[in-house]
Amino acid sequence: MADKFDVIVIGAGPGGYVAAIRAAQMGLKTACVEKWVNKEGKTVHGGTCLNVGCIPSKALLETSHKFVEARDHYAEIGIEVGEPKPNIEKMLAFKNSVINKNVGGISALFKANGVTAIDGTGKVVSSKEVEVTDHDGNSQTYSADNIVIAAGSVPVEIPPTPLTDDLIVTSTGALEFTEVPKRLGVIGAGVIGLELGSVWNRLGSEVTVLEAMDSFLPMVDTAVAKETQKLLKKQGLDIKLGARVTGSEVKDNEVVVKYADADGDQEMTFDKLIVCVGRRPYTKGVVADGVGVELDERGFIFVDDQCRTNVPGVYAIGDCVRGPMLAHKASEEGVMVADIIAGHKAEVNYDAIPSVIYTSPEVAWVGMTEQDAKAKGVEVKTGSFPFSANGRALANNAPEGMAKIIADAETDRILGVHIVSQHAGELIAQGVIAMEFGSSAEDLALTCYAHPSTSEAIHEAALAVDGHAIHMANRKKRK
Ligand code: FAD
Ligand code: NAD
């Protein structure tokens, strides 16, 4: 038997590495096991988020956004740059350098905090033991008083579109295209489909998104979703709703996709196809059969509100358990579990987890939509404000979008904030903080905001909840 630890974490994604750092900060002897190796054969920390998810996709979203600004919008504001050309090789090199900096940062944080990094594949073999098989196939068993499973998720594959080496790919392949596909098909108008569809659309692809559902972004407030759909359409994304993919055929370096919509059977030909129809937990083989940790039929590990599995001392967090598959949700669960193991009280407020889609403009939301409230029979009042009436947004040459606040009709407590705008992903933090502190819409309305700032649109939306926005025709007379 090798070393004994207070905590062993399996997986070094944003759930696992944060749990490990926090546990070490709490004075617990902590190890983190990671199996991911990069193309150079080196073990890398950071999981999906840093290697093939949040960070690389945002690097490409930012570079492709800058390209569009230069191509389509600089001249409008008096900057003449001629005809810009994307250099995909350099964009990918930039993206890879961003990954490397982030990944290297985690290894440095492990060292600084005294987390023991163990390379290899971890398996829970008892409630107090983890067997690790290294990349050469050698196994060693480590014991721990507590085990945290943070094994993450992988893309869902669907029978009609089996993956190929480079024509039918998941998000991971779509972060590596070495040239701009002329015709790009995307299956799924979810978060990945819209983000990566936007990247390649901006760089010149004709993008068609096939979405099985009839509604667009049903988790977002309807008014904000409608505005987003309109803006993305204007940018050239052809989003076909109610289009169920039924089959595909690869021939002559092209993909023919068959789908059915309200008009019957259809067919489209693409140069590349991205399949982004969700992700599934990556839990197969992580726990030995006899240990008794319960999983559901889709492979999610059952946990309670504090991420405890049914086996005492074994916790599970992040994408491999219920809840939204988001890096910050995984990290918050990591902190909570480390604090609990260290003997503290801790919880995650699942009602105040923000979501962001990093299109341009960005879509961000927290809490209830107006349609959720209606479905639950909660009486609400709402206030909306367009960025076209915000001075800073106009000065930024980014007047698209709106902010909407949903408040309880009786108590005025903020129940949800929904935004589509430039930097909505930054603005949403105000809604999250307001909800964490149980603020009313009036609390925001009575707060002094810096001028000029796009945050003033949130202020105005809060004022609009009672019909008193300053820069909009008033609906009500103040009593
Ligand atoms: P992961 O990040 O998947 O990490 C799990 C780790 O565990 C991996 O490193 C894996 O190798 C390791 N592992 C698994 N099994 C074992 C084992 N048996 N032994 C050892 N190691 C093991 N979320 C956001 O919040 N914002 C975004 O902008 C965003 N963008 C995204 C873009 C894309 C293209 C994708 C694919 C995802 C994106 N996500 C985003 C989602 C986000 O990446 C995940 O929610 C997040 O990474 C989940 O963290 P995790 O720690 O639970 O799992
Ligand atoms: P998703 O669940 O967001 O969207 C998948 C979409 O595919 C859905 O709209 C679904 O109706 C559609 N779909 C499913 N099967 C289909 C079929 N056969 N034909 C056509 N459409 C079909 O999943 P995703 O976009 O793959 O993202 C996976 C996860 O990664 C999400 O849970 C998301 O939270 C996370 N993620 C987050 C971010 C972010 O926070 N900015 C970015 C990327 C990914």
Coordinates of C-alpha atoms and ligand atoms in Angstrom, one line a residue:
M1 CA 0.0 0.0 0.0
A2 CA 1.3 3.4 -1.0
D3 CA 0.7 6.8 0.9
K4 CA -2.4 7.5 2.9
F5 CA -4.3 10.8 2.4
D6 CA -7.1 12.6 4.1
V7 CA -8.6 13.2 0.6
I8 CA -8.1 11.7 -2.8
V9 CA -9.8 13.5 -5.7
I10 CA -10.3 11.6 -9.0
G11 CA -10.1 14.1 -11.9
A12 CA -8.4 17.5 -12.2
G13 CA -11.1 19.5 -14.1
P14 CA -12.6 22.6 -12.6
G15 CA -14.5 20.5 -10.1
G16 CA -11.6 18.2 -9.0
Y17 CA -8.7 20.7 -9.1
V18 CA -10.6 23.3 -7.1
A19 CA -11.7 20.6 -4.5
A20 CA -8.1 19.5 -4.2
I21 CA -6.7 23.0 -3.7
R22 CA -9.4 24.0 -1.2
A23 CA -8.9 20.7 0.8
A24 CA -5.1 21.4 0.9
Q25 CA -5.8 25.0 2.0
M26 CA -7.9 23.5 4.8
G27 CA -4.9 21.6 6.1
L28 CA -6.0 18.2 4.7
K29 CA -3.3 15.9 3.1
T30 CA -4.7 15.8 -0.4
A31 CA -3.9 14.0 -3.7
C32 CA -5.5 14.5 -7.1
V33 CA -5.4 11.7 -9.8
E34 CA -5.6 12.7 -13.4
K35 CA -5.4 10.6 -16.6
W36 CA -5.6 13.2 -19.4
V37 CA -2.5 13.3 -21.5
N38 CA -1.8 15.9 -24.2
K39 CA -0.5 15.3 -27.7
E40 CA 3.1 15.3 -26.3
G41 CA 2.1 12.5 -23.9
K42 CA 2.3 14.7 -20.8
T43 CA -0.4 14.6 -18.1
V44 CA -2.3 17.8 -18.1
H45 CA -4.6 19.3 -15.5
G46 CA -7.7 21.4 -16.0
G47 CA -10.0 18.7 -17.6
T48 CA -12.5 19.5 -20.3
C49 CA -12.7 23.2 -19.3
L50 CA -9.1 24.1 -19.9
N51 CA -8.1 21.6 -22.6
V52 CA -11.1 21.3 -24.9
G53 CA -13.9 23.4 -23.5
C54 CA -14.5 26.8 -21.9
I55 CA -11.0 28.2 -22.4
P56 CA -10.1 27.2 -26.0
S57 CA -13.6 27.9 -27.2
K58 CA -13.4 31.4 -25.7
A59 CA -10.0 32.0 -27.3
L60 CA -11.5 31.2 -30.7
L61 CA -14.6 33.2 -30.0
E62 CA -12.6 36.3 -29.1
T63 CA -10.2 36.0 -32.1
S64 CA -13.0 35.5 -34.5
H65 CA -15.0 38.3 -32.9
K66 CA -12.0 40.7 -33.3
F67 CA -11.8 39.6 -37.0
V68 CA -15.4 40.5 -37.6
E69 CA -15.0 43.8 -35.8
A70 CA -12.1 44.6 -38.1
R71 CA -13.9 43.4 -41.3
D72 CA -17.3 44.8 -40.7
H73 CA -17.3 47.4 -38.0
Y74 CA -14.0 49.3 -37.8
A75 CA -14.8 51.4 -40.9
E76 CA -18.1 52.5 -39.3
I77 CA -16.2 54.2 -36.5
G78 CA -13.4 55.6 -38.6
I79 CA -10.7 53.0 -38.6
E80 CA -9.6 51.9 -42.0
V81 CA -7.6 48.7 -42.0
G82 CA -8.2 47.4 -45.5
E83 CA -9.4 43.8 -46.0
P84 CA -8.4 41.7 -43.0
K85 CA -7.7 38.0 -43.5
P86 CA -8.0 35.3 -40.9
N87 CA -4.8 33.2 -40.3
I88 CA -6.2 30.0 -38.9
E89 CA -2.8 28.5 -38.1
K90 CA -2.0 31.5 -35.9
M91 CA -5.4 31.6 -34.3
L92 CA -5.0 27.9 -33.4
A93 CA -1.5 28.6 -32.1
F94 CA -2.9 31.5 -29.9
K95 CA -5.6 29.2 -28.6
N96 CA -3.1 26.5 -27.8
S97 CA -0.8 29.0 -26.0
V98 CA -3.8 30.1 -23.9
I99 CA -4.5 26.4 -23.0
N100 CA -0.9 25.8 -22.0
K101 CA -0.7 28.9 -19.8
N102 CA -3.9 27.9 -18.0
V103 CA -3.0 24.2 -17.7
G104 CA 0.5 25.1 -16.4
G105 CA -1.1 27.4 -13.8
I106 CA -3.0 24.5 -12.2
S107 CA 0.2 22.4 -11.8
A108 CA 1.9 25.4 -10.2
L109 CA -1.1 25.9 -7.9
F110 CA -0.9 22.2 -6.9
K111 CA 2.7 22.6 -6.0
A112 CA 2.1 25.9 -4.1
N113 CA -0.7 24.4 -2.1
G114 CA 1.0 21.0 -1.4
V115 CA -1.5 18.9 -3.5
T116 CA 0.1 15.6 -4.5
A117 CA -0.5 15.1 -8.3
I118 CA -0.8 11.5 -9.2
D119 CA -0.7 10.6 -13.0
G120 CA -2.9 7.8 -14.1
T121 CA -6.4 6.4 -14.1
G122 CA -8.1 6.2 -10.7
K123 CA -10.7 3.7 -9.6
V124 CA -12.5 3.6 -6.3
V125 CA -11.9 0.0 -5.1
S126 CA -13.3 0.5 -1.6
S127 CA -14.8 3.4 0.3
K128 CA -11.3 4.2 1.5
E129 CA -9.1 3.1 -1.4
V130 CA -8.2 4.3 -4.9
E131 CA -6.3 2.2 -7.3
V132 CA -4.3 4.1 -9.8
T133 CA -3.1 2.6 -13.1
D134 CA -0.3 4.7 -14.7
H135 CA 0.2 5.2 -18.4
D136 CA 2.5 2.2 -18.5
G137 CA -0.1 -0.1 -17.0
N138 CA 1.4 -0.3 -13.5
S139 CA -1.1 -0.1 -10.6
Q140 CA -0.7 1.2 -7.1
T141 CA -3.4 1.5 -4.4
Y142 CA -3.6 4.6 -2.2
S143 CA -5.8 4.9 0.9
A144 CA -7.8 8.0 2.0
D145 CA -10.4 8.9 4.6
N146 CA -12.4 10.7 1.9
I147 CA -12.7 10.3 -1.8
V148 CA -14.1 12.9 -4.2
I149 CA -15.1 11.7 -7.7
A150 CA -14.9 14.5 -10.3
A151 CA -14.7 12.5 -13.5
G152 CA -16.5 15.0 -15.7
S153 CA -18.3 14.3 -18.9
V154 CA -17.8 13.5 -22.6
P155 CA -19.8 14.3 -25.7
V156 CA -23.0 12.4 -26.5
E157 CA -22.8 10.5 -29.8
I158 CA -25.9 9.7 -31.9
P159 CA -26.5 6.7 -34.2
P160 CA -27.5 8.8 -37.3
T161 CA -24.1 10.6 -37.4
P162 CA -21.3 8.2 -36.4
L163 CA -18.1 10.2 -35.8
T164 CA -15.2 10.1 -38.3
D165 CA -11.6 11.3 -38.0
D166 CA -12.2 14.7 -39.4
L167 CA -15.5 15.1 -41.2
I168 CA -18.1 14.4 -38.5
V169 CA -16.7 15.6 -35.2
T170 CA -17.6 16.7 -31.7
S171 CA -16.7 20.1 -30.2
T172 CA -13.2 18.9 -29.7
G173 CA -12.6 18.4 -33.4
A174 CA -14.3 21.8 -34.2
L175 CA -11.7 23.5 -32.1
E176 CA -9.0 22.1 -34.4
F177 CA -10.2 22.7 -38.0
T178 CA -7.1 23.8 -39.9
E179 CA -9.1 25.6 -42.5
V180 CA -12.5 27.3 -42.7
P181 CA -15.1 24.8 -43.9
K182 CA -17.2 26.3 -46.8
R183 CA -20.4 24.6 -45.6
L184 CA -20.6 23.7 -42.0
G185 CA -23.4 21.7 -40.5
V186 CA -24.1 21.8 -36.7
I187 CA -26.4 19.4 -35.0
G188 CA -27.9 21.0 -31.9
A189 CA -28.7 24.6 -31.3
G190 CA -27.5 24.4 -27.7
V191 CA -24.7 26.2 -26.1
I192 CA -21.9 24.5 -28.0
G193 CA -23.7 24.7 -31.4
L194 CA -24.3 28.4 -31.1
E195 CA -20.8 29.2 -29.8
L196 CA -18.8 27.1 -32.3
G197 CA -21.2 27.8 -35.1
S198 CA -20.6 31.5 -34.5
V199 CA -16.8 31.0 -34.5
W200 CA -16.7 29.4 -38.0
N201 CA -19.6 31.6 -39.3
R202 CA -17.5 34.7 -38.4
L203 CA -14.5 33.2 -40.2
G204 CA -16.5 32.6 -43.4
S205 CA -18.4 29.3 -43.2
E206 CA -22.0 29.1 -44.3
V207 CA -23.4 27.6 -41.1
T208 CA -26.6 25.6 -40.8
V209 CA -27.8 24.5 -37.4
L210 CA -30.2 21.6 -37.2
E211 CA -32.2 21.6 -33.9
A212 CA -34.7 18.8 -33.1
M213 CA -36.8 21.0 -30.8
D214 CA -39.3 23.5 -32.1
S215 CA -38.3 26.2 -29.6
F216 CA -35.1 28.2 -29.5
L217 CA -33.1 28.3 -26.1
P218 CA -36.1 27.2 -24.0
M219 CA -34.1 27.8 -20.8
V220 CA -33.8 31.5 -21.5
D221 CA -36.5 34.1 -21.0
T222 CA -38.7 34.1 -24.2
A223 CA -38.2 37.8 -24.9
V224 CA -34.4 37.4 -24.6
A225 CA -34.3 34.2 -26.6
K226 CA -36.4 35.8 -29.5
E227 CA -34.0 38.8 -29.6
T228 CA -31.0 36.4 -29.7
Q229 CA -32.4 34.3 -32.5
K230 CA -33.1 37.5 -34.5
L231 CA -29.5 38.7 -34.0
L232 CA -27.8 35.4 -34.8
K233 CA -29.9 35.1 -37.9
K234 CA -28.8 38.5 -39.0
Q235 CA -25.2 37.4 -38.6
G236 CA -25.8 34.5 -41.0
L237 CA -26.5 31.5 -38.8
D238 CA -29.2 29.5 -40.5
I239 CA -31.0 27.9 -37.5
K240 CA -33.5 25.3 -38.5
L241 CA -35.8 24.4 -35.6
G242 CA -37.9 21.2 -35.5
A243 CA -35.2 19.5 -37.7
R244 CA -34.6 15.9 -36.4
V245 CA -31.5 14.3 -37.9
T246 CA -32.2 10.8 -39.2
G247 CA -29.0 9.7 -41.0
S248 CA -25.8 10.7 -42.7
E249 CA -23.5 9.5 -45.4
V250 CA -19.9 10.3 -46.0
K251 CA -18.8 10.5 -49.7
D252 CA -16.1 12.3 -51.6
N253 CA -14.9 14.2 -48.5
E254 CA -18.4 15.6 -47.9
V255 CA -21.2 14.7 -45.4
V256 CA -24.7 14.3 -46.6
V257 CA -27.1 14.8 -43.6
K258 CA -30.7 13.6 -43.7
Y259 CA -33.2 15.1 -41.5
A260 CA -37.0 15.4 -41.1
D261 CA -38.9 18.6 -40.4
A262 CA -42.5 19.8 -40.7
D263 CA -42.2 19.7 -44.5
G264 CA -41.0 16.0 -44.6
D265 CA -37.6 14.4 -45.3
Q266 CA -34.7 16.7 -46.2
E267 CA -31.1 16.4 -47.1
M268 CA -28.1 18.8 -46.9
T269 CA -24.5 18.5 -47.8
F270 CA -21.6 19.8 -45.7
D271 CA -17.9 20.0 -45.7
K272 CA -17.8 19.4 -42.0
L273 CA -20.4 18.4 -39.4
I274 CA -20.2 19.2 -35.7
V275 CA -22.3 16.9 -33.4
C276 CA -23.1 18.8 -30.2
V277 CA -26.3 17.3 -28.8
G278 CA -25.2 17.3 -25.1
R279 CA -22.7 15.6 -22.9
R280 CA -22.9 12.5 -20.7
P281 CA -21.2 11.6 -17.4
Y282 CA -17.8 10.0 -17.8
T283 CA -18.2 7.5 -15.0
K284 CA -17.8 4.1 -16.6
G285 CA -15.3 2.1 -14.6
V286 CA -14.5 4.8 -12.1
V287 CA -16.0 2.8 -9.2
A288 CA -15.5 -0.9 -8.8
D289 CA -18.7 -2.9 -8.7
G290 CA -18.5 -4.1 -5.1
V291 CA -18.2 -0.5 -3.6
G292 CA -21.9 0.1 -4.0
V293 CA -21.9 3.7 -5.2
E294 CA -25.3 4.3 -6.9
L295 CA -25.5 5.6 -10.5
D296 CA -28.6 6.3 -12.5
E297 CA -29.3 4.7 -15.9
R298 CA -27.5 7.5 -17.8
G299 CA -24.3 7.1 -15.6
F300 CA -24.8 10.1 -13.3
I301 CA -23.7 9.4 -9.7
F302 CA -26.5 9.9 -7.2
V303 CA -25.7 12.6 -4.7
D304 CA -27.6 14.6 -2.1
D305 CA -27.6 18.4 -1.9
Q306 CA -24.1 18.3 -0.4
C307 CA -22.7 16.0 -3.0
R308 CA -22.5 12.9 -0.7
T309 CA -23.0 9.6 -2.5
N310 CA -24.8 6.8 -0.8
V311 CA -21.4 5.5 0.5
P312 CA -20.2 7.4 3.5
G313 CA -16.9 9.2 2.8
V314 CA -17.4 9.1 -1.0
Y315 CA -18.5 12.4 -2.7
A316 CA -19.1 13.2 -6.3
I317 CA -19.1 16.7 -8.0
G318 CA -19.3 18.5 -11.3
D319 CA -20.5 17.2 -14.6
C320 CA -20.8 13.6 -13.4
V321 CA -23.6 14.5 -11.0
R322 CA -27.1 16.2 -11.4
G323 CA -27.4 19.9 -12.3
P324 CA -26.1 22.1 -15.1
M325 CA -22.8 21.1 -16.7
L326 CA -20.9 24.2 -16.0
A327 CA -17.3 24.8 -14.8
H328 CA -18.3 27.3 -12.1
K329 CA -21.0 24.9 -10.7
A330 CA -18.4 22.1 -10.6
S331 CA -15.9 24.4 -8.8
E332 CA -18.5 25.6 -6.2
E333 CA -19.3 22.0 -5.5
G334 CA -15.6 21.3 -5.1
V335 CA -15.2 24.1 -2.5
M336 CA -18.4 22.9 -0.7
V337 CA -17.2 19.3 -0.4
A338 CA -13.7 20.2 0.7
D339 CA -15.2 22.5 3.4
I340 CA -17.5 19.7 4.6
I341 CA -14.7 17.2 4.8
A342 CA -12.7 19.8 6.8
G343 CA -15.6 19.9 9.3
H344 CA -17.3 23.1 8.2
K345 CA -20.9 23.8 7.2
A346 CA -21.1 24.5 3.5
E347 CA -23.7 24.6 0.7
V348 CA -24.2 25.7 -2.9
N349 CA -27.1 28.0 -3.8
Y350 CA -28.3 26.1 -6.9
D351 CA -30.9 28.9 -7.5
A352 CA -28.2 31.4 -8.2
I353 CA -25.9 29.7 -10.7
P354 CA -25.4 31.9 -13.8
S355 CA -25.3 30.6 -17.4
V356 CA -23.6 32.4 -20.3
I357 CA -23.6 31.7 -24.0
Y358 CA -20.6 33.4 -25.5
T359 CA -22.1 34.4 -28.8
S360 CA -21.9 38.0 -29.9
P361 CA -23.8 39.6 -28.3
E362 CA -23.6 37.3 -25.3
V363 CA -26.6 35.7 -23.6
A364 CA -26.5 35.5 -19.8
W365 CA -29.1 34.6 -17.3
V366 CA -29.7 33.6 -13.7
G367 CA -32.8 32.4 -11.9
M368 CA -36.3 32.1 -13.2
T369 CA -37.6 33.0 -16.6
E370 CA -41.0 34.7 -16.9
Q371 CA -42.4 31.5 -18.4
D372 CA -41.0 29.4 -15.5
A373 CA -42.8 31.7 -13.1
K374 CA -46.0 31.4 -15.0
A375 CA -45.7 27.6 -15.1
K376 CA -45.1 27.5 -11.3
G377 CA -48.0 29.9 -10.6
V378 CA -45.7 32.6 -9.2
E379 CA -47.0 36.1 -9.7
V380 CA -44.2 38.3 -11.1
K381 CA -43.6 41.8 -12.4
T382 CA -40.9 42.5 -14.9
G383 CA -38.8 45.3 -16.2
S384 CA -36.9 45.4 -19.5
F385 CA -34.4 47.9 -21.0
P386 CA -32.9 48.0 -24.5
F387 CA -29.2 48.6 -24.9
S388 CA -30.0 50.9 -27.8
A389 CA -31.0 53.5 -25.1
N390 CA -27.8 53.1 -23.1
G391 CA -25.1 55.7 -23.8
R392 CA -22.1 53.5 -23.2
A393 CA -23.5 50.7 -25.5
L394 CA -24.0 53.3 -28.3
A395 CA -20.4 54.7 -27.7
N396 CA -19.2 51.1 -27.9
N397 CA -20.9 50.7 -31.2
A398 CA -22.7 47.7 -29.6
P399 CA -26.4 48.8 -29.1
E400 CA -27.9 45.4 -29.6
G401 CA -29.8 43.5 -26.9
M402 CA -31.8 44.0 -23.8
A403 CA -31.8 43.3 -20.1
K404 CA -34.8 42.0 -18.2
I405 CA -35.5 41.6 -14.5
I406 CA -38.1 39.3 -13.1
A407 CA -39.3 40.1 -9.5
D408 CA -41.9 38.7 -7.2
A409 CA -45.1 40.7 -7.7
E410 CA -45.7 40.9 -3.9
T411 CA -42.3 41.1 -2.3
D412 CA -40.3 42.7 -5.2
R413 CA -37.5 40.1 -4.5
I414 CA -35.5 39.5 -7.7
L415 CA -36.2 36.0 -9.0
G416 CA -34.3 36.2 -12.3
V417 CA -32.2 38.3 -14.6
H418 CA -31.8 37.7 -18.3
I419 CA -29.5 39.7 -20.6
V420 CA -28.5 39.6 -24.2
S421 CA -25.8 42.2 -24.9
Q422 CA -22.1 42.8 -25.4
H423 CA -20.4 41.5 -22.2
A424 CA -23.6 40.1 -20.8
G425 CA -21.4 37.4 -19.2
E426 CA -19.8 40.1 -17.1
L427 CA -23.0 42.0 -16.4
I428 CA -24.8 38.9 -15.1
A429 CA -22.7 38.9 -11.9
Q430 CA -24.8 41.8 -10.7
G431 CA -27.9 39.7 -11.0
V432 CA -26.2 36.8 -9.2
I433 CA -25.0 39.0 -6.3
A434 CA -28.4 40.6 -6.0
M435 CA -30.1 37.2 -5.8
E436 CA -27.4 35.9 -3.3
F437 CA -28.2 38.9 -1.1
G438 CA -32.0 38.5 -1.5
S439 CA -32.2 42.0 -3.1
S440 CA -35.4 43.5 -4.3
A441 CA -35.7 45.3 -7.7
E442 CA -36.0 48.5 -5.7
D443 CA -32.6 47.8 -4.0
L444 CA -31.0 47.9 -7.5
A445 CA -33.1 50.8 -8.5
L446 CA -31.9 52.8 -5.5
T447 CA -28.2 51.9 -6.2
C448 CA -25.9 54.5 -7.8
Y449 CA -24.3 53.1 -11.0
A450 CA -21.3 54.6 -12.8
H451 CA -22.0 56.6 -15.9
P452 CA -21.5 55.8 -18.7
S453 CA -21.5 52.1 -18.2
T454 CA -23.5 49.2 -19.8
S455 CA -24.4 48.2 -16.2
E456 CA -26.8 51.2 -16.2
A457 CA -29.1 49.1 -18.4
I458 CA -29.5 46.7 -15.4
H459 CA -30.3 49.8 -13.2
E460 CA -32.9 51.0 -15.8
A461 CA -34.4 47.5 -16.0
A462 CA -34.7 47.5 -12.2
L463 CA -36.4 50.9 -12.3
A464 CA -38.6 49.6 -15.1
V465 CA -40.0 46.9 -12.8
D466 CA -42.1 49.6 -11.3
G467 CA -42.5 51.5 -14.5
H468 CA -40.0 54.3 -13.7
A469 CA -37.1 53.8 -16.1
I470 CA -35.5 57.2 -16.7
H471 CA -34.4 56.8 -20.3
M472 CA -37.6 55.2 -21.5
A473 CA -41.1 56.4 -21.9
N474 CA -42.6 55.9 -18.4
R475 CA -45.6 53.6 -18.0
K476 CA -46.6 54.7 -14.5
K477 CA -46.8 57.9 -12.5
R478 CA -44.9 57.8 -9.2
K479 CA -47.3 57.8 -6.2
Ligands
FAD1 P1 -14.1 17.8 -16.5 O1 -13.7 19.2 -16.8 O2 -14.6 17.0 -17.6 O3 -12.9 17.1 -15.8 C1 -12.9 15.8 -15.4 C2 -11.5 15.3 -15.4 O4 -11.4 14.0 -14.8 C3 -10.8 15.1 -16.7 O5 -9.6 15.8 -16.7 C4 -10.7 13.6 -16.9 O6 -9.5 13.2 -17.7 C5 -10.5 13.2 -15.5 N1 -10.9 11.8 -15.2 C6 -12.0 11.2 -15.6 N2 -12.0 9.9 -15.1 C7 -10.8 9.7 -14.5 C8 -10.2 8.6 -13.8 N3 -10.8 7.4 -13.7 N4 -9.0 8.8 -13.3 C9 -8.3 10.0 -13.4 N5 -8.8 11.0 -14.1 C10 -10.1 10.9 -14.6 N6 -18.7 25.6 -18.9 C11 -18.7 26.8 -18.5 O7 -19.1 27.0 -17.3 N7 -18.4 27.9 -19.3 C12 -18.0 27.7 -20.6 O8 -17.8 28.7 -21.2 C13 -18.0 26.4 -21.1 N8 -17.6 26.2 -22.3 C14 -17.5 24.9 -22.8 C15 -17.1 24.7 -24.1 C16 -17.0 23.4 -24.7 C17 -16.6 23.2 -26.1 C18 -17.3 22.3 -23.8 C19 -17.1 20.9 -24.3 C20 -17.7 22.5 -22.5 C21 -17.8 23.8 -22.0 N9 -18.2 24.1 -20.7 C22 -18.3 25.3 -20.2 C23 -18.5 23.0 -19.8 C24 -17.3 22.7 -18.8 O9 -16.2 22.4 -19.5 C25 -17.7 21.6 -17.8 O10 -18.9 21.8 -17.2 C26 -16.6 21.4 -16.8 O11 -15.3 21.1 -17.4 C27 -16.9 20.3 -15.8 O12 -15.9 20.2 -14.9 P2 -15.6 18.8 -14.2 O13 -14.4 19.0 -13.3 O14 -16.8 18.2 -13.6 O15 -15.2 17.8 -15.4
NAD2 P1 -27.0 21.3 -25.0 O1 -27.7 20.5 -24.1 O2 -26.7 22.8 -24.6 O3 -27.6 21.4 -26.4 C1 -27.9 20.3 -27.2 C2 -29.0 20.6 -28.2 O4 -29.0 19.6 -29.1 C3 -30.3 20.7 -27.6 O5 -31.0 21.9 -28.0 C4 -31.1 19.5 -28.1 O6 -32.5 19.7 -28.3 C5 -30.4 19.3 -29.4 N1 -30.4 17.9 -29.9 C6 -30.3 16.8 -29.2 N2 -30.4 15.7 -30.0 C7 -30.6 16.2 -31.3 C8 -30.8 15.6 -32.6 N3 -30.7 14.2 -32.7 N4 -30.9 16.4 -33.6 C9 -30.9 17.7 -33.5 N5 -30.8 18.3 -32.3 C10 -30.6 17.6 -31.2 O7 -25.6 20.6 -25.2 P2 -24.2 21.0 -25.9 O8 -24.4 22.3 -26.7 O9 -23.7 19.8 -26.5 O10 -23.4 21.4 -24.6 C11 -23.1 20.4 -23.6 C12 -22.9 20.9 -22.3 O11 -21.7 21.7 -22.2 C13 -24.1 21.8 -21.9 O12 -24.7 21.3 -20.8 C14 -23.5 23.1 -21.5 O13 -23.9 23.5 -20.2 C15 -22.0 22.9 -21.5 N6 -21.4 24.1 -22.2 C16 -21.4 25.3 -21.6 C17 -20.9 26.4 -22.2 C18 -21.0 27.7 -21.6 O14 -21.3 27.7 -20.4 N7 -20.8 28.8 -22.3 C19 -20.4 26.3 -23.5 C20 -20.3 25.0 -24.1 C21 -20.8 23.9 -23.4

